[in-house]
JSON list of C-alpha atoms in Angstrom, two decimals:
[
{"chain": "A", "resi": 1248, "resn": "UNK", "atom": "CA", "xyz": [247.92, 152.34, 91.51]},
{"chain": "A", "resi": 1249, "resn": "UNK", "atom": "CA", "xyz": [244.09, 151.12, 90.52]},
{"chain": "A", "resi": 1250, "resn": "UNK", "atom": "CA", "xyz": [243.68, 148.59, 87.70]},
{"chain": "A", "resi": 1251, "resn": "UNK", "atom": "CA", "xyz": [240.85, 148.28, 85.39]},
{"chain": "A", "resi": 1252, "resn": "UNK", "atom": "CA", "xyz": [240.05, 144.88, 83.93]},
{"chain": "A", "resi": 1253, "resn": "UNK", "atom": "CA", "xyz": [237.36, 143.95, 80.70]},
{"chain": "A", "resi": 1254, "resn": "UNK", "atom": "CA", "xyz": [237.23, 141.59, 78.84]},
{"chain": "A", "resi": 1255, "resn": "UNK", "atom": "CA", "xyz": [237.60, 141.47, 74.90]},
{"chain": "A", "resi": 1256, "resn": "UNK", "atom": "CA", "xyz": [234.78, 139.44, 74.73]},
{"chain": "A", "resi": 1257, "resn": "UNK", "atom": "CA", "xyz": [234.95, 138.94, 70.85]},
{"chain": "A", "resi": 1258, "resn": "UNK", "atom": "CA", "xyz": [238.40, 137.06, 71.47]},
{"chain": "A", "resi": 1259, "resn": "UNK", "atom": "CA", "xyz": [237.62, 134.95, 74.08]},
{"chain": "A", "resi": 1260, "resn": "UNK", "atom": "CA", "xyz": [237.23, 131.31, 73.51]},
{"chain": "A", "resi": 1261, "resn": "UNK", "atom": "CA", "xyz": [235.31, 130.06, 77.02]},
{"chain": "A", "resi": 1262, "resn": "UNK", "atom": "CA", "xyz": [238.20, 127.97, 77.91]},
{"chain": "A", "resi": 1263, "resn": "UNK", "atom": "CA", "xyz": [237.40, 128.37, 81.89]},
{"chain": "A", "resi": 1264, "resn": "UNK", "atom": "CA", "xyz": [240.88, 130.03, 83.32]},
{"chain": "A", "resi": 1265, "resn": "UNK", "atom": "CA", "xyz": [240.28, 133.28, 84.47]},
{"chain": "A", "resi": 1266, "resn": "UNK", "atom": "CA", "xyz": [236.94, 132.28, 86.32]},
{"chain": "A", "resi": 1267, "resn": "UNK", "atom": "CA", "xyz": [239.41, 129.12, 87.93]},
{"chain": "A", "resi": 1268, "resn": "UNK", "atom": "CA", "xyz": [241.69, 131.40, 89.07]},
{"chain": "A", "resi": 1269, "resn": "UNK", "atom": "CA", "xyz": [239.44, 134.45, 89.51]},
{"chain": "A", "resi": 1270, "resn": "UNK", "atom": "CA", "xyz": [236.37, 133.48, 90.36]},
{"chain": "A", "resi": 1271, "resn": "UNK", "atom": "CA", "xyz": [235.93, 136.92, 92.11]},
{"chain": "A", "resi": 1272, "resn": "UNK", "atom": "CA", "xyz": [236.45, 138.71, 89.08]},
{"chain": "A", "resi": 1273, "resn": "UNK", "atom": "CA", "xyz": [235.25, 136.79, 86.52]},
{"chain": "A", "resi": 1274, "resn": "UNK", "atom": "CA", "xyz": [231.99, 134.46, 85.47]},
{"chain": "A", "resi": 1275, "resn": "UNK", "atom": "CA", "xyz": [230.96, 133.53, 82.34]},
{"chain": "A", "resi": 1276, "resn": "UNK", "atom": "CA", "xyz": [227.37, 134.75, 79.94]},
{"chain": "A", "resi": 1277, "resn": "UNK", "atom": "CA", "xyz": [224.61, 132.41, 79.19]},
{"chain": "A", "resi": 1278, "resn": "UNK", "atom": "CA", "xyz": [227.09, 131.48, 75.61]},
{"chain": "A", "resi": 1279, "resn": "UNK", "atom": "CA", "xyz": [229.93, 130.89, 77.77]},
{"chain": "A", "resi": 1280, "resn": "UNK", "atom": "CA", "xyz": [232.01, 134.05, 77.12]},
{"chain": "A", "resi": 1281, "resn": "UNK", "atom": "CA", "xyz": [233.95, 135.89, 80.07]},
{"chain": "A", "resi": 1282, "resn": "UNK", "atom": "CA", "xyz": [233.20, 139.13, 81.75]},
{"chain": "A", "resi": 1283, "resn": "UNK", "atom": "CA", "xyz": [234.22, 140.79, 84.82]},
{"chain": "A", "resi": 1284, "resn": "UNK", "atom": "CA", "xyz": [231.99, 140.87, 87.90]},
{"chain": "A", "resi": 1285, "resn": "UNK", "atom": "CA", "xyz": [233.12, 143.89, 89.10]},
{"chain": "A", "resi": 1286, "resn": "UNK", "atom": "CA", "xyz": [231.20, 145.95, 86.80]},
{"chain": "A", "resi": 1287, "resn": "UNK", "atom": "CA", "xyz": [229.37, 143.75, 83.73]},
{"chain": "A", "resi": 1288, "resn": "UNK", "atom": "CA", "xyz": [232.46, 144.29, 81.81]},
{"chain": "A", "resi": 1289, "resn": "UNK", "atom": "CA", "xyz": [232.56, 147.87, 81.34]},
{"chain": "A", "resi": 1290, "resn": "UNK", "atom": "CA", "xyz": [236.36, 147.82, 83.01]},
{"chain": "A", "resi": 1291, "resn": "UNK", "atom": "CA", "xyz": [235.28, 151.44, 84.99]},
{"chain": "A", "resi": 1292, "resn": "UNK", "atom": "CA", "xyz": [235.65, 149.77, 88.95]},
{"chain": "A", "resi": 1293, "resn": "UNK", "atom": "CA", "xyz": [239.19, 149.51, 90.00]},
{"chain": "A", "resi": 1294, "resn": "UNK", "atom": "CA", "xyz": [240.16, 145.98, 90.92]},
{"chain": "A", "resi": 1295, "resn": "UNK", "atom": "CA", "xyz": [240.29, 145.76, 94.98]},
{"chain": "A", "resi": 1296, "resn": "UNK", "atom": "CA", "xyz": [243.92, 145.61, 95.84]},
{"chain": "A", "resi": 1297, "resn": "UNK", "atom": "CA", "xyz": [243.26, 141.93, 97.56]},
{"chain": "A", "resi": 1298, "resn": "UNK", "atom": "CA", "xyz": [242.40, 140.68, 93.78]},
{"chain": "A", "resi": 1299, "resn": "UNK", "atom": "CA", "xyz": [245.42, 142.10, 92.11]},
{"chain": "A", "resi": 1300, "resn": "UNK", "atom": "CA", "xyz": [247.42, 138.77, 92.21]},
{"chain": "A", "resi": 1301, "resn": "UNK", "atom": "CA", "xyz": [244.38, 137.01, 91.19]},
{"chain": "A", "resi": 1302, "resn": "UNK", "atom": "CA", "xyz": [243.97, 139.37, 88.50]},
{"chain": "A", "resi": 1303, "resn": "UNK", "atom": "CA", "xyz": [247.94, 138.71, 87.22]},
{"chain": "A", "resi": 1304, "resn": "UNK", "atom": "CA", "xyz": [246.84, 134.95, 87.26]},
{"chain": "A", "resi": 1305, "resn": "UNK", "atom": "CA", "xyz": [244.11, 134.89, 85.08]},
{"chain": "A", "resi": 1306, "resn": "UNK", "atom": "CA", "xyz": [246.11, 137.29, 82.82]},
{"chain": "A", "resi": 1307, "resn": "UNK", "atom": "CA", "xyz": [248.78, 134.70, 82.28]},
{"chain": "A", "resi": 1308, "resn": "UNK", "atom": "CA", "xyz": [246.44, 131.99, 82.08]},
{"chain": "A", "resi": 1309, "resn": "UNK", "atom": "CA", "xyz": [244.44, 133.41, 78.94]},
{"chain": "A", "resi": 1310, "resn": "UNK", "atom": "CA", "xyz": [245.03, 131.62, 76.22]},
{"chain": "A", "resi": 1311, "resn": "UNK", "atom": "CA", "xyz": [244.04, 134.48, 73.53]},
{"chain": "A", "resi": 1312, "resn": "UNK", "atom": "CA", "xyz": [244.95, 137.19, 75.38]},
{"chain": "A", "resi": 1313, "resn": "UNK", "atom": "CA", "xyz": [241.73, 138.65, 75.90]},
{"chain": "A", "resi": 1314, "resn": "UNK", "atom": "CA", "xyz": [241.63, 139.88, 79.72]},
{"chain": "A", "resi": 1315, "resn": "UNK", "atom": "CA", "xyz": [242.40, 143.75, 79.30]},
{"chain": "A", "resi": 1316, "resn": "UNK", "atom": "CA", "xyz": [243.86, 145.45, 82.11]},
{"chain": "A", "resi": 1317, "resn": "UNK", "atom": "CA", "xyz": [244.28, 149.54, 81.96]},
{"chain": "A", "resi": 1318, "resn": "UNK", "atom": "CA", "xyz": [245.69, 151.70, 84.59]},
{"chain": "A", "resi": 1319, "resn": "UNK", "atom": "CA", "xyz": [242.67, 154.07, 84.03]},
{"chain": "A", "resi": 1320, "resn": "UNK", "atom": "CA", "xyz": [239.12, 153.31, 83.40]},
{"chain": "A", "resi": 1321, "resn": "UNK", "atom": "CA", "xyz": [238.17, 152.17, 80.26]},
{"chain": "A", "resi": 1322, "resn": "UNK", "atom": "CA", "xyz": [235.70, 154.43, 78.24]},
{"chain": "A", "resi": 1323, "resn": "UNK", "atom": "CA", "xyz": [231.94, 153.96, 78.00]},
{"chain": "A", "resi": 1324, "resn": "UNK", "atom": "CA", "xyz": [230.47, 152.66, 75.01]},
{"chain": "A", "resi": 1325, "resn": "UNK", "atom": "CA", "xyz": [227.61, 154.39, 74.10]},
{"chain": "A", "resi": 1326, "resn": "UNK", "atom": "CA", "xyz": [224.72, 151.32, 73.35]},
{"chain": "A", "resi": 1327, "resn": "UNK", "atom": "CA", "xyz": [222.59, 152.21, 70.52]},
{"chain": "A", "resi": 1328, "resn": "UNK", "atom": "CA", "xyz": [219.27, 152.19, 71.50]}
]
């Protein structure tokens, strides 16, 4: 089963976990707010399998909650232009 990760980057506070335990996964924007590596946040490239316990970690870490994890990809947001 492939997992999707983003994160809600409106909710996130900075606070460091996920990219402690997940460094792989996720790094932080030049304001300090979360994303995932895997694909700039747009939660369409399946987690490697390898990363999965990672992922579970940073997950239980969050303190708001933010890291979303979907068994399918997440849709596209169109970016107005």
């Amino acid at each position: 089963m492939a997992l999707f990760v983003k994160v809600d980057q409106d909710t996130c506070i900075g606070c460091g976990a996920c990219g402690e335990v997940a460094p792989d996964i996720f790094d932080y924007d030049e304001e300090g707010i979360s994303f995932s590596l895997l694909d700039m946040n747009a939660g369409v490239t399946p987690v490697p399998e390898d990363l999965i316990d990672d992922l579970e970690d940073a997950c239980d870490g969050c303190p708001t909650s933010s890291i979303q994890v979907e068994e399918e990809p997440f849709e596209v947001e169109d970016e107005a232009v």
